[in-house]
PDB file of C-alpha atoms and ligand atoms in Angstrom:
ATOM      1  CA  UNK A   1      58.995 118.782 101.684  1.00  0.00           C
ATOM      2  CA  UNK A   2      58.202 119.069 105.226  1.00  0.00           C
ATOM      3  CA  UNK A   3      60.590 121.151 107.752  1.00  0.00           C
ATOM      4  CA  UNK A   4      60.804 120.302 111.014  1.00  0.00           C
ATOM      5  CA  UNK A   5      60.737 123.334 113.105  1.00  0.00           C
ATOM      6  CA  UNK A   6      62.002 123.444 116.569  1.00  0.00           C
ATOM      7  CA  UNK A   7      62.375 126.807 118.689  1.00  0.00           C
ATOM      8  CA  UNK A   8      64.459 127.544 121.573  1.00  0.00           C
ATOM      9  CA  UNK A   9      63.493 129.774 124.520  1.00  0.00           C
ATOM     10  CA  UNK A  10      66.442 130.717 126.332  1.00  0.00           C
ATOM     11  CA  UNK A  11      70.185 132.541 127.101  1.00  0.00           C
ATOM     12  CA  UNK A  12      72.712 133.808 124.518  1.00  0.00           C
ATOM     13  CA  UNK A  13      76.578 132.517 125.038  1.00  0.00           C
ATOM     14  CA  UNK A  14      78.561 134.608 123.185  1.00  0.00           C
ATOM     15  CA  UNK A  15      80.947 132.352 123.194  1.00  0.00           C
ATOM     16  CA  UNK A  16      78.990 129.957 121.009  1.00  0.00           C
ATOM     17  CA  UNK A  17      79.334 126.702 122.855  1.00  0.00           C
ATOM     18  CA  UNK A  18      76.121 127.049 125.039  1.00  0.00           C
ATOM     19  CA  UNK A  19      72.335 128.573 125.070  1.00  0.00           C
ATOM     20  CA  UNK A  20      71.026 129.849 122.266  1.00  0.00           C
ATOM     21  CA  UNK A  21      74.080 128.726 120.155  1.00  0.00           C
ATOM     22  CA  UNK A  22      74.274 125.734 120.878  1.00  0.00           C
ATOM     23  CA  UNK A  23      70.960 125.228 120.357  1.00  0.00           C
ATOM     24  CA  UNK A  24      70.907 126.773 116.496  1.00  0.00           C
ATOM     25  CA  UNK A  25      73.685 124.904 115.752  1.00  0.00           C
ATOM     26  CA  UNK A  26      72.036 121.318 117.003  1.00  0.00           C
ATOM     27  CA  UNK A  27      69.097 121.992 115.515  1.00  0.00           C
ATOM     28  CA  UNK A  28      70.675 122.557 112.260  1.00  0.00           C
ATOM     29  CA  UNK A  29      72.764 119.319 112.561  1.00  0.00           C
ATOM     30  CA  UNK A  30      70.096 117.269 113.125  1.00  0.00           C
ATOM     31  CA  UNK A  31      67.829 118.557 110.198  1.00  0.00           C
ATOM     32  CA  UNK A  32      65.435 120.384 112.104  1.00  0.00           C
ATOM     33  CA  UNK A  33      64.566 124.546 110.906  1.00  0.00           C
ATOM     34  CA  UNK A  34      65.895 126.280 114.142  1.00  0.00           C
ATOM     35  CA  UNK A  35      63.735 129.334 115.598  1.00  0.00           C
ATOM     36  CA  UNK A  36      65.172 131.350 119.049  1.00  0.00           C
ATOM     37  CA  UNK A  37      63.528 133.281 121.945  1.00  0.00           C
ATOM     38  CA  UNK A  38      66.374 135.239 123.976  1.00  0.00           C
ATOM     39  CA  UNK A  39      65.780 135.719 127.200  1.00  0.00           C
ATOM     40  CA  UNK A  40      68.709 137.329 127.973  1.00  0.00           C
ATOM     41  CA  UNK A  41      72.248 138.128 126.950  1.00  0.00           C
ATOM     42  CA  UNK A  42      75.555 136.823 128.303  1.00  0.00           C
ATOM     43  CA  UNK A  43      78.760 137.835 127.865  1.00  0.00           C
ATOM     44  CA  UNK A  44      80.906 135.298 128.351  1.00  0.00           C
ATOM     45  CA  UNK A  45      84.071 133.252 127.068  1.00  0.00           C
ATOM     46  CA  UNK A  46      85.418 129.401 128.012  1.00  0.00           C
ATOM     47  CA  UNK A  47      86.845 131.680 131.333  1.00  0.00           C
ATOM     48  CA  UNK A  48      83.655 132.447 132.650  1.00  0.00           C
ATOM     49  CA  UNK A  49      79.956 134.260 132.637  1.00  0.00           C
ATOM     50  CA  UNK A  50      81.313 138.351 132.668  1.00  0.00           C
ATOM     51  CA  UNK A  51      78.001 139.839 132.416  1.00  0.00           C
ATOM     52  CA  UNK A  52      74.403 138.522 132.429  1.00  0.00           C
ATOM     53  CA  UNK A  53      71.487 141.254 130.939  1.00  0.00           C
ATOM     54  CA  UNK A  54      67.785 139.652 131.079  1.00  0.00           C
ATOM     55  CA  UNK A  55      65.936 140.972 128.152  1.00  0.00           C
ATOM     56  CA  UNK A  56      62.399 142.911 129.737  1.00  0.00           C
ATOM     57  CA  UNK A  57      59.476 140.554 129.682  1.00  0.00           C
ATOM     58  CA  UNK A  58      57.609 142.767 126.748  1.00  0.00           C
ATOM     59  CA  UNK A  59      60.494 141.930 124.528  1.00  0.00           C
ATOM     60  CA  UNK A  60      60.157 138.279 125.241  1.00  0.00           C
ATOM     61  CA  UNK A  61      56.900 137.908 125.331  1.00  0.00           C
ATOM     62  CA  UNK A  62      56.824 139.845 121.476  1.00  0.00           C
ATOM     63  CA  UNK A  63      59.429 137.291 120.540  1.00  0.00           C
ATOM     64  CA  UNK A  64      57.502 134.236 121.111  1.00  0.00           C
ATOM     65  CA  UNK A  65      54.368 136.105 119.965  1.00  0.00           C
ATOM     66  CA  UNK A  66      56.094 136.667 116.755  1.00  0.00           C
ATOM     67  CA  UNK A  67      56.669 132.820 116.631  1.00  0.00           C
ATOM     68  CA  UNK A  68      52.916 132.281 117.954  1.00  0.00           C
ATOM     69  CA  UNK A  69      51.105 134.352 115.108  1.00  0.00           C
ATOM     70  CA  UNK A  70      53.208 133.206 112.000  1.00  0.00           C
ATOM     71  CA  UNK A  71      55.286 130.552 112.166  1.00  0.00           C
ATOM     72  CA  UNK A  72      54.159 127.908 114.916  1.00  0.00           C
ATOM     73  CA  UNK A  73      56.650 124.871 115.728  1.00  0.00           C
ATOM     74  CA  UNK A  74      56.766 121.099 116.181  1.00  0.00           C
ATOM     75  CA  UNK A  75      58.751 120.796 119.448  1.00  0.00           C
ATOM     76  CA  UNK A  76      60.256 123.904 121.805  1.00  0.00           C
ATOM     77  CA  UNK A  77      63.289 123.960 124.726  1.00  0.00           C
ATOM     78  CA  UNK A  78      63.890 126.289 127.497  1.00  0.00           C
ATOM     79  CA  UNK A  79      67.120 126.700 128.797  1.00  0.00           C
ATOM     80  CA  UNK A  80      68.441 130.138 130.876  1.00  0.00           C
ATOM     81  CA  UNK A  81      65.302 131.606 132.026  1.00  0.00           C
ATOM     82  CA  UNK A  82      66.634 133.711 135.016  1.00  0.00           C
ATOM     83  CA  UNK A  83      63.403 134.889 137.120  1.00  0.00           C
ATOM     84  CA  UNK A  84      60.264 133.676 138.313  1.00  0.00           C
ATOM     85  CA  UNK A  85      58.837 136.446 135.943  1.00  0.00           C
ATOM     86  CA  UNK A  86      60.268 134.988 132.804  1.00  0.00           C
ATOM     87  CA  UNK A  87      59.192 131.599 133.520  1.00  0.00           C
ATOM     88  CA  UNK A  88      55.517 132.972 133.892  1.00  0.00           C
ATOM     89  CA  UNK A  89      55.530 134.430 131.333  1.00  0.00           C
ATOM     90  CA  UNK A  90      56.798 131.532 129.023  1.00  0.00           C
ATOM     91  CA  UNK A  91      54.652 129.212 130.223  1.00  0.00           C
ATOM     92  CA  UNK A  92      51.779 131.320 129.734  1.00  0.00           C
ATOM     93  CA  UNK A  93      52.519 131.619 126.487  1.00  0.00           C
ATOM     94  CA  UNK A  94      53.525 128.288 125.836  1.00  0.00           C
ATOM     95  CA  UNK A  95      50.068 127.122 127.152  1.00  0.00           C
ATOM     96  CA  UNK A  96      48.214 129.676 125.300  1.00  0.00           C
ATOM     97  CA  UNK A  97      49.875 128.207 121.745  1.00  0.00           C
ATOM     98  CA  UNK A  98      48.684 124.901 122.899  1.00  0.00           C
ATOM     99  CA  UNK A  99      52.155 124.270 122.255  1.00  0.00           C
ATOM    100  CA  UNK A 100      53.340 120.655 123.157  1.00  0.00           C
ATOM    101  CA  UNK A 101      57.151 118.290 122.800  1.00  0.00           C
ATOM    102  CA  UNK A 102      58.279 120.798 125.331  1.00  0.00           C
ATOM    103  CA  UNK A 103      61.807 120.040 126.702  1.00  0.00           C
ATOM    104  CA  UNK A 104      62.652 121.604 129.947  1.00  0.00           C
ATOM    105  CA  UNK A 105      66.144 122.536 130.993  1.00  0.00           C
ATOM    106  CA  UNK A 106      66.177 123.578 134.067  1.00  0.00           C
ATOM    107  CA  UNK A 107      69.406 125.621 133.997  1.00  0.00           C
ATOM    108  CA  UNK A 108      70.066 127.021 137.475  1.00  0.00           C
ATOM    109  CA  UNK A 109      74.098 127.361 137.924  1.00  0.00           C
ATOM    110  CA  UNK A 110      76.589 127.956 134.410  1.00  0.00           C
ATOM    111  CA  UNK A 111      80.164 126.014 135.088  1.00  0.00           C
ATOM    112  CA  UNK A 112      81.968 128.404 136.567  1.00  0.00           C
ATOM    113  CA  UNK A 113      79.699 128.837 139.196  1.00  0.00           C
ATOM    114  CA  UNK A 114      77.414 132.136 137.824  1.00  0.00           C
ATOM    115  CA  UNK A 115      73.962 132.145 138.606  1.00  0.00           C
ATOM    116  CA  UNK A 116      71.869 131.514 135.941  1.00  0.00           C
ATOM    117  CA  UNK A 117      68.691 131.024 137.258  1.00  0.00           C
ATOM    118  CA  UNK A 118      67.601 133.181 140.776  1.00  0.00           C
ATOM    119  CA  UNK A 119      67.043 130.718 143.854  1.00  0.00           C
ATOM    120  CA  UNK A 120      63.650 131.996 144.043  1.00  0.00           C
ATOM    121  CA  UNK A 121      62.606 131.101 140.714  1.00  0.00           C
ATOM    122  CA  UNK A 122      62.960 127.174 141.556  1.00  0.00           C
ATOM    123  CA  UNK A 123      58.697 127.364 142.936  1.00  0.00           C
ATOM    124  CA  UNK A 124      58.122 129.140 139.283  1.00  0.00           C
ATOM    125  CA  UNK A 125      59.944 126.587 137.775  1.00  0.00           C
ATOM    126  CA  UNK A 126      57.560 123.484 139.503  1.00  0.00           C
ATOM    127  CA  UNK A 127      54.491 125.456 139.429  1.00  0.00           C
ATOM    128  CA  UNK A 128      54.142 126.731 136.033  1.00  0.00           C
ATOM    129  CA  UNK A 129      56.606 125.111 133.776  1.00  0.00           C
ATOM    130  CA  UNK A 130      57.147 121.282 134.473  1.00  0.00           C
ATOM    131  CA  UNK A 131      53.336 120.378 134.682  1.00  0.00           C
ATOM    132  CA  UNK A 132      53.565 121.662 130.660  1.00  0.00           C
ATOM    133  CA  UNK A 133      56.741 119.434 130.064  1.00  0.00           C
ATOM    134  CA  UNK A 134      56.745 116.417 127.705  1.00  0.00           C
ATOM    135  CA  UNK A 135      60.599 115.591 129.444  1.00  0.00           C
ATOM    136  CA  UNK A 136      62.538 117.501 132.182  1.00  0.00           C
ATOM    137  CA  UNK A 137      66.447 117.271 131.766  1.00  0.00           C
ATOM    138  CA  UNK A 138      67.988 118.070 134.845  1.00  0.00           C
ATOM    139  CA  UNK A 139      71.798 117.329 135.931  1.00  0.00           C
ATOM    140  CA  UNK A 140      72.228 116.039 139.603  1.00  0.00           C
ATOM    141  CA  UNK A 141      72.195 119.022 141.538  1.00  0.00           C
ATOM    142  CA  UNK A 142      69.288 120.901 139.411  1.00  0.00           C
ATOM    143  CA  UNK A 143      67.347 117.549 140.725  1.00  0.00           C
ATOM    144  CA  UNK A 144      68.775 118.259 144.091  1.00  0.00           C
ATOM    145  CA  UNK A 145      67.297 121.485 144.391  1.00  0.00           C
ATOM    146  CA  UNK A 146      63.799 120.375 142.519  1.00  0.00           C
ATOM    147  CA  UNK A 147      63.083 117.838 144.748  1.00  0.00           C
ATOM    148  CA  UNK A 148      64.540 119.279 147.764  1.00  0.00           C
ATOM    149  CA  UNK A 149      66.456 115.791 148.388  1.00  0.00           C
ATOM    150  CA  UNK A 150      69.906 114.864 148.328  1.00  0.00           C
ATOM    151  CA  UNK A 151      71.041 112.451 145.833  1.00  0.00           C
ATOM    152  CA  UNK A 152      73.382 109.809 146.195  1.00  0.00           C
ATOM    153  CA  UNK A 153      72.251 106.522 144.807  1.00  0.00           C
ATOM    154  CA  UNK A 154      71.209 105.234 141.549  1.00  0.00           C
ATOM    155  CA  UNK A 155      67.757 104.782 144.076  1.00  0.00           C
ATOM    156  CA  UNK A 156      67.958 108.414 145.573  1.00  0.00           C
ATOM    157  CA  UNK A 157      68.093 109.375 141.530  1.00  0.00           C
ATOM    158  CA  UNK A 158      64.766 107.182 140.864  1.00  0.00           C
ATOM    159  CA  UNK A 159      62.731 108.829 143.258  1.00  0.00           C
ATOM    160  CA  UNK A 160      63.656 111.790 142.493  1.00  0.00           C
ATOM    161  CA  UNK A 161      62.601 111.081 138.691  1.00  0.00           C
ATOM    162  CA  UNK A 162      59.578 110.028 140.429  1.00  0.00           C
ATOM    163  CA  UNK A 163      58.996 113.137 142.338  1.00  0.00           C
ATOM    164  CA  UNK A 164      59.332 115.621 138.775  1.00  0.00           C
ATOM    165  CA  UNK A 165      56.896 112.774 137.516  1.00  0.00           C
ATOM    166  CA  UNK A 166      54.181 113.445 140.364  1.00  0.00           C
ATOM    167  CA  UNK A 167      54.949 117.499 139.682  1.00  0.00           C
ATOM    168  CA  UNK A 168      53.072 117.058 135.797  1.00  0.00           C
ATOM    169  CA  UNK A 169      56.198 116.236 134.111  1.00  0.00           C
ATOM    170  CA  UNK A 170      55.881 113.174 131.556  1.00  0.00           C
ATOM    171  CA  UNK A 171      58.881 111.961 131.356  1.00  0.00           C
ATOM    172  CA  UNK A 172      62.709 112.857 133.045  1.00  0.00           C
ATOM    173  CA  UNK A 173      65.852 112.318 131.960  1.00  0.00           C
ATOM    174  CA  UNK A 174      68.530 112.709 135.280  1.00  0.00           C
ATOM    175  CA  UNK A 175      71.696 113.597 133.843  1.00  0.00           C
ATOM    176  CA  UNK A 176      74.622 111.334 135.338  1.00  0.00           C
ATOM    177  CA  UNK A 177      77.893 113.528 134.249  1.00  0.00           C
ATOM    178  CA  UNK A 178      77.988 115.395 137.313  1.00  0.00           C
ATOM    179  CA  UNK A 179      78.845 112.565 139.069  1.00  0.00           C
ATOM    180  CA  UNK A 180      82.621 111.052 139.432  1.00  0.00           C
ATOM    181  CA  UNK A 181      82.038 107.510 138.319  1.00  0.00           C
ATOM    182  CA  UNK A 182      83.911 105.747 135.765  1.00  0.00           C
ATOM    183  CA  UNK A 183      81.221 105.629 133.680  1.00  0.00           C
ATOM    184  CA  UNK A 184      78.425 108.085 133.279  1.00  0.00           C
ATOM    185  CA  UNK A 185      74.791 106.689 133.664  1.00  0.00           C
ATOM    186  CA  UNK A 186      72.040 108.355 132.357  1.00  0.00           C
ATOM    187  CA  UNK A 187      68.263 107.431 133.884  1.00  0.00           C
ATOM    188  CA  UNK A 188      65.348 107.906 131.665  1.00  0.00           C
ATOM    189  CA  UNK A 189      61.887 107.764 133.433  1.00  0.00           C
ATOM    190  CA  UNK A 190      58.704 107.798 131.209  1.00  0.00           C
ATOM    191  CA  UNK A 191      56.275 107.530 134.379  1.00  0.00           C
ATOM    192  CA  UNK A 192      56.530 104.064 134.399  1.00  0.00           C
ATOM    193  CA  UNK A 193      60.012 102.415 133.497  1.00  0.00           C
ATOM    194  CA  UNK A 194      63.646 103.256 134.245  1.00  0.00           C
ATOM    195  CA  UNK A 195      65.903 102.935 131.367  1.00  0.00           C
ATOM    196  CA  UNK A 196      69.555 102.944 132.383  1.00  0.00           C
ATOM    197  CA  UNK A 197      71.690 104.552 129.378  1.00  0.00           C
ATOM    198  CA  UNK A 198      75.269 103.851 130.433  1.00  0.00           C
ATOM    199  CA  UNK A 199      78.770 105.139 129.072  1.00  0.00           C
ATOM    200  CA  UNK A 200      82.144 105.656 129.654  1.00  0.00           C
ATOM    201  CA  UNK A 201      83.092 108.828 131.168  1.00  0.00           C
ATOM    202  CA  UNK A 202      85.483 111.043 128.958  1.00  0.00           C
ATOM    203  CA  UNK A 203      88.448 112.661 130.143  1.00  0.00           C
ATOM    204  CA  UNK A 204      87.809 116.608 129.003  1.00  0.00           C
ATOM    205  CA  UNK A 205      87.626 119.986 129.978  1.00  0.00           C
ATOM    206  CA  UNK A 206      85.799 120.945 127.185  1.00  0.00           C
ATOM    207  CA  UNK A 207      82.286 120.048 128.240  1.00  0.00           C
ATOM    208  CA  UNK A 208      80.314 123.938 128.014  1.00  0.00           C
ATOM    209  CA  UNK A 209      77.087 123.181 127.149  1.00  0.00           C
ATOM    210  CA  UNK A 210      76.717 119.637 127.257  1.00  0.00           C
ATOM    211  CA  UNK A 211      73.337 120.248 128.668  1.00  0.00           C
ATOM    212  CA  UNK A 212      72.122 122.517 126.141  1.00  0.00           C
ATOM    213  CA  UNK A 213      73.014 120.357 123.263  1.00  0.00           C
ATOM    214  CA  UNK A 214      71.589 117.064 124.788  1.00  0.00           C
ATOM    215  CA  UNK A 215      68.063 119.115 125.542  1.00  0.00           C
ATOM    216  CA  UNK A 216      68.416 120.893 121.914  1.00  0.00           C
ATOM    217  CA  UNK A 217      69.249 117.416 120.423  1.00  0.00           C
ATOM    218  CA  UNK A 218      65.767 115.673 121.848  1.00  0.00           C
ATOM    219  CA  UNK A 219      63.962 118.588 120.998  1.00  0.00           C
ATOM    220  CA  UNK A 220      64.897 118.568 117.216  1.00  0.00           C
ATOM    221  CA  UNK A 221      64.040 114.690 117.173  1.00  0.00           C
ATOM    222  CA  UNK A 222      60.766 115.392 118.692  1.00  0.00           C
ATOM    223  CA  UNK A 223      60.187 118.234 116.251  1.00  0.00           C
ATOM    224  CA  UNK A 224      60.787 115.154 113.676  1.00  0.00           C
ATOM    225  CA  UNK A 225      58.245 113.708 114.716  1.00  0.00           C
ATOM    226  CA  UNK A 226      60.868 110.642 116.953  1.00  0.00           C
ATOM    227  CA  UNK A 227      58.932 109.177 119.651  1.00  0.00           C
ATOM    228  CA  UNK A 228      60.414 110.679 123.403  1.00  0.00           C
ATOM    229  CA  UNK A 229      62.296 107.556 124.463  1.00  0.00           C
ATOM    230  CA  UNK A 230      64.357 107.245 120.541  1.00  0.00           C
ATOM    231  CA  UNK A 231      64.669 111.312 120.557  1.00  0.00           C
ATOM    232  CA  UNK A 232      66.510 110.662 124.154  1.00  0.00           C
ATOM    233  CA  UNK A 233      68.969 107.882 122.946  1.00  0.00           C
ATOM    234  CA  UNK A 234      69.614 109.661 119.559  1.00  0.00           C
ATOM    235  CA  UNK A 235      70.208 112.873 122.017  1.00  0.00           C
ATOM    236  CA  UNK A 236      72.681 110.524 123.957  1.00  0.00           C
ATOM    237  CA  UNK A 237      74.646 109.488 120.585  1.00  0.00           C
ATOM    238  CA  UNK A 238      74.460 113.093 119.701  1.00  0.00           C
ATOM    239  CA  UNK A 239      76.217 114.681 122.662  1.00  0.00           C
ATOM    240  CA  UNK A 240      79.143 111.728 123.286  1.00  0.00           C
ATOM    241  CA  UNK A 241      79.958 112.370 119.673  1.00  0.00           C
ATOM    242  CA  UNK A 242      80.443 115.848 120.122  1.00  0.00           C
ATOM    243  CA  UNK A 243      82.366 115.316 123.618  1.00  0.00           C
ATOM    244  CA  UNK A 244      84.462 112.729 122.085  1.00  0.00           C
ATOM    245  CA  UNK A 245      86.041 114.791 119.764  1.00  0.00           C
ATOM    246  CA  UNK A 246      87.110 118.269 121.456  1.00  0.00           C
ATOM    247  CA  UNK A 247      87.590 121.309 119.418  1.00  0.00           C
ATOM    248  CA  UNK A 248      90.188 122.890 121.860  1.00  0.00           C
ATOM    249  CA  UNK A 249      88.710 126.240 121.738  1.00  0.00           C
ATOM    250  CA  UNK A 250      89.848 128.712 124.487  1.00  0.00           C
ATOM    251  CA  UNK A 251      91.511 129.059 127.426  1.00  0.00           C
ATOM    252  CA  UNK A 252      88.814 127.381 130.097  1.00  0.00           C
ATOM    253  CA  UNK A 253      85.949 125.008 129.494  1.00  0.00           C
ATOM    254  CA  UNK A 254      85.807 124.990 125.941  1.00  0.00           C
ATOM    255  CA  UNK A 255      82.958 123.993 123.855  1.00  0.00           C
ATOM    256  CA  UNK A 256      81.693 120.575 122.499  1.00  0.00           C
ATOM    257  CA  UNK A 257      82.094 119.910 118.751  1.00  0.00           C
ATOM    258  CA  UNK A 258      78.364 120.060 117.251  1.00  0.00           C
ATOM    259  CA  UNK A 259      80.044 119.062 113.825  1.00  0.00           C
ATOM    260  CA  UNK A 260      81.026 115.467 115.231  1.00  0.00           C
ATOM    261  CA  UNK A 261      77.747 113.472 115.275  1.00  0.00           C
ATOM    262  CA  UNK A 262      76.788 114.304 111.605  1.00  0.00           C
ATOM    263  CA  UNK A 263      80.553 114.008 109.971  1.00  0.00           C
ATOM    264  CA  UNK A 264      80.344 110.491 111.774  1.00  0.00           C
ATOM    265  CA  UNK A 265      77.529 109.497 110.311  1.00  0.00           C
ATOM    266  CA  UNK A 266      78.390 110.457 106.715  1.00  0.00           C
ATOM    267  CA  UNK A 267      81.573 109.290 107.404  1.00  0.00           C
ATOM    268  CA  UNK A 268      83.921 111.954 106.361  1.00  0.00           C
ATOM    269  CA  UNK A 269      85.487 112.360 109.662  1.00  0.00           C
TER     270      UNK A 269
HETATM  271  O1  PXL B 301      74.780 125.176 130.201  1.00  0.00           O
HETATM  272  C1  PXL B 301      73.933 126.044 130.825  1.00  0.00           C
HETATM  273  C2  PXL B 301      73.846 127.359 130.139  1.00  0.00           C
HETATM  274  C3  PXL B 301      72.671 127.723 129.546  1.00  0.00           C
HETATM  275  N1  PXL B 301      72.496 128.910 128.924  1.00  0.00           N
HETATM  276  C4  PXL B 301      73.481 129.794 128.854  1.00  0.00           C
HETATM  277  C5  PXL B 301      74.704 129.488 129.411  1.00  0.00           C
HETATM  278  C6  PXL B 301      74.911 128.238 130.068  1.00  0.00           C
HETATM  279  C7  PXL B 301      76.182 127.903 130.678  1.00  0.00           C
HETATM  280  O2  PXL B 301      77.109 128.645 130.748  1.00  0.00           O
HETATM  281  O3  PXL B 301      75.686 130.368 129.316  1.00  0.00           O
HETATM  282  C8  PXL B 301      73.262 131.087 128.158  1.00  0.00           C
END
């Protein structure tokens, strides 16, 4: 048998719904062997972000080295990276593994409104990172702050795929749910065509870590082996399942049910 391996490079929730947890548990839903690089530790509940601890470069660096010398994977994710000096470092190393399906998060700001990502690290971010990206994931305002424009329009939203395109990405996927529409539109740009992925918006609180399951979600279909454009609509399936169907955990944002796309589609649920 062959295993799928997909990693993740990024932030521990300890309340499970986000990061690194999120990621695992995706991963393991959709069949692919999940591996993790923390980059640093949060302590945090459906309330809030109480604490954030970066982990030092060394021990980051001998995390994905670990990976690097043994192991290997099909397809990778970052998600919290925190500094310019964390992003270096990971996309020195992911170029030195000639690593490629890389899936770029780029998590700047957590619900509640804690930093996740320091302003300064946005240059690391386009320098280093998104020229090694095989599809940037970014909500409205992370694309905002990217491409230094303000977005309004389904056109504003286009160029500013375009402009993530002309920075080395190869594909983007702009995120639509931070917008207030009746239904949420998702734009997928492979350097050439716009695909529209449209759906109604649901009513919820309980949306911590949307983003981290959608961009753990594409990364386990591209560890597959899924071509980018079925890993992002399979990704899209993935994470309206598991908003659909709320687990009503805590007292604040709670998280999304990573159970709900699999029980669905073996029909026990
Ligand atoms: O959803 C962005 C995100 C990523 N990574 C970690 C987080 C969050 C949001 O709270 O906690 C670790």
């Amino acid at each position: 048998m062959i295993i799928a391996k997909a990693l993740t490079i990024a932030g521990s929730d300890s309340g499970g719904g986000a990061g690194i947890q999120a990621d695992l548990k995706t991963f393991q839903e959709l069949d692919a062997y999940g591996m993790s690089i923390i980059t640093a530790v949060t302590a945090q509940n459906t309330l809030g972000v109480h604490g954030v601890y970066p982990v030092p470069i060394e021990g980051i660096v001998e995390q994905i080295d670990a990976i690097g010398n043994d192991m290997g994977t099909n397809a990778l994710k970052t998600g919290m990276l925190f500094s310019s000096e964390i992003i270096e470092a990971v996309s020195e190393r992911i170029h030195h593994y000639q690593w490629d399906n890389v899936v770029i998060d780029p998590v700047m700001i957590a619900k509640g409104g804690a930093k996740l990502l320091q302003d300064e690290a946005v240059n690391a971010l386009i320098d280093t990172l998104i020229p090694l990206s095989t599809v940037v994931t970014p909500n409205i305002p992370e694309a905002e702050m990217i491409t230094n424009r303000k977005i309004n329009t389904v056109e504003d939203r286009k160029k500013a795929a375009k402009d993530i395109v002309q920075m080395g990405a190869t594909s983007v996927v702009m995120k639509g749910g931070h917008g207030s529409a009746d239904d949420v539109v998702d734009l997928f740009f492979d350097g050439e065509t716009f695909v529209e992925m449209t759906s109604p918006r649901i009513d919820t609180r309980h949306t911590h870590g949307t983003g981290c399951t959608f961009s753990a979600a594409i990364t386990a279909e591209l560890a597959k082996g899924v071509e980018i454009k079925q890993a992002v609509l399979t990704a899209k399936d993935f994470i309206r399942a598991a908003i659909e169907t709320e687990l009503g955990i805590g007292e604040g944002h709670g998280p999304t049910n990573h159970w709900a796309y699999k029980k669905r589609s073996v029909k026990s649920f």
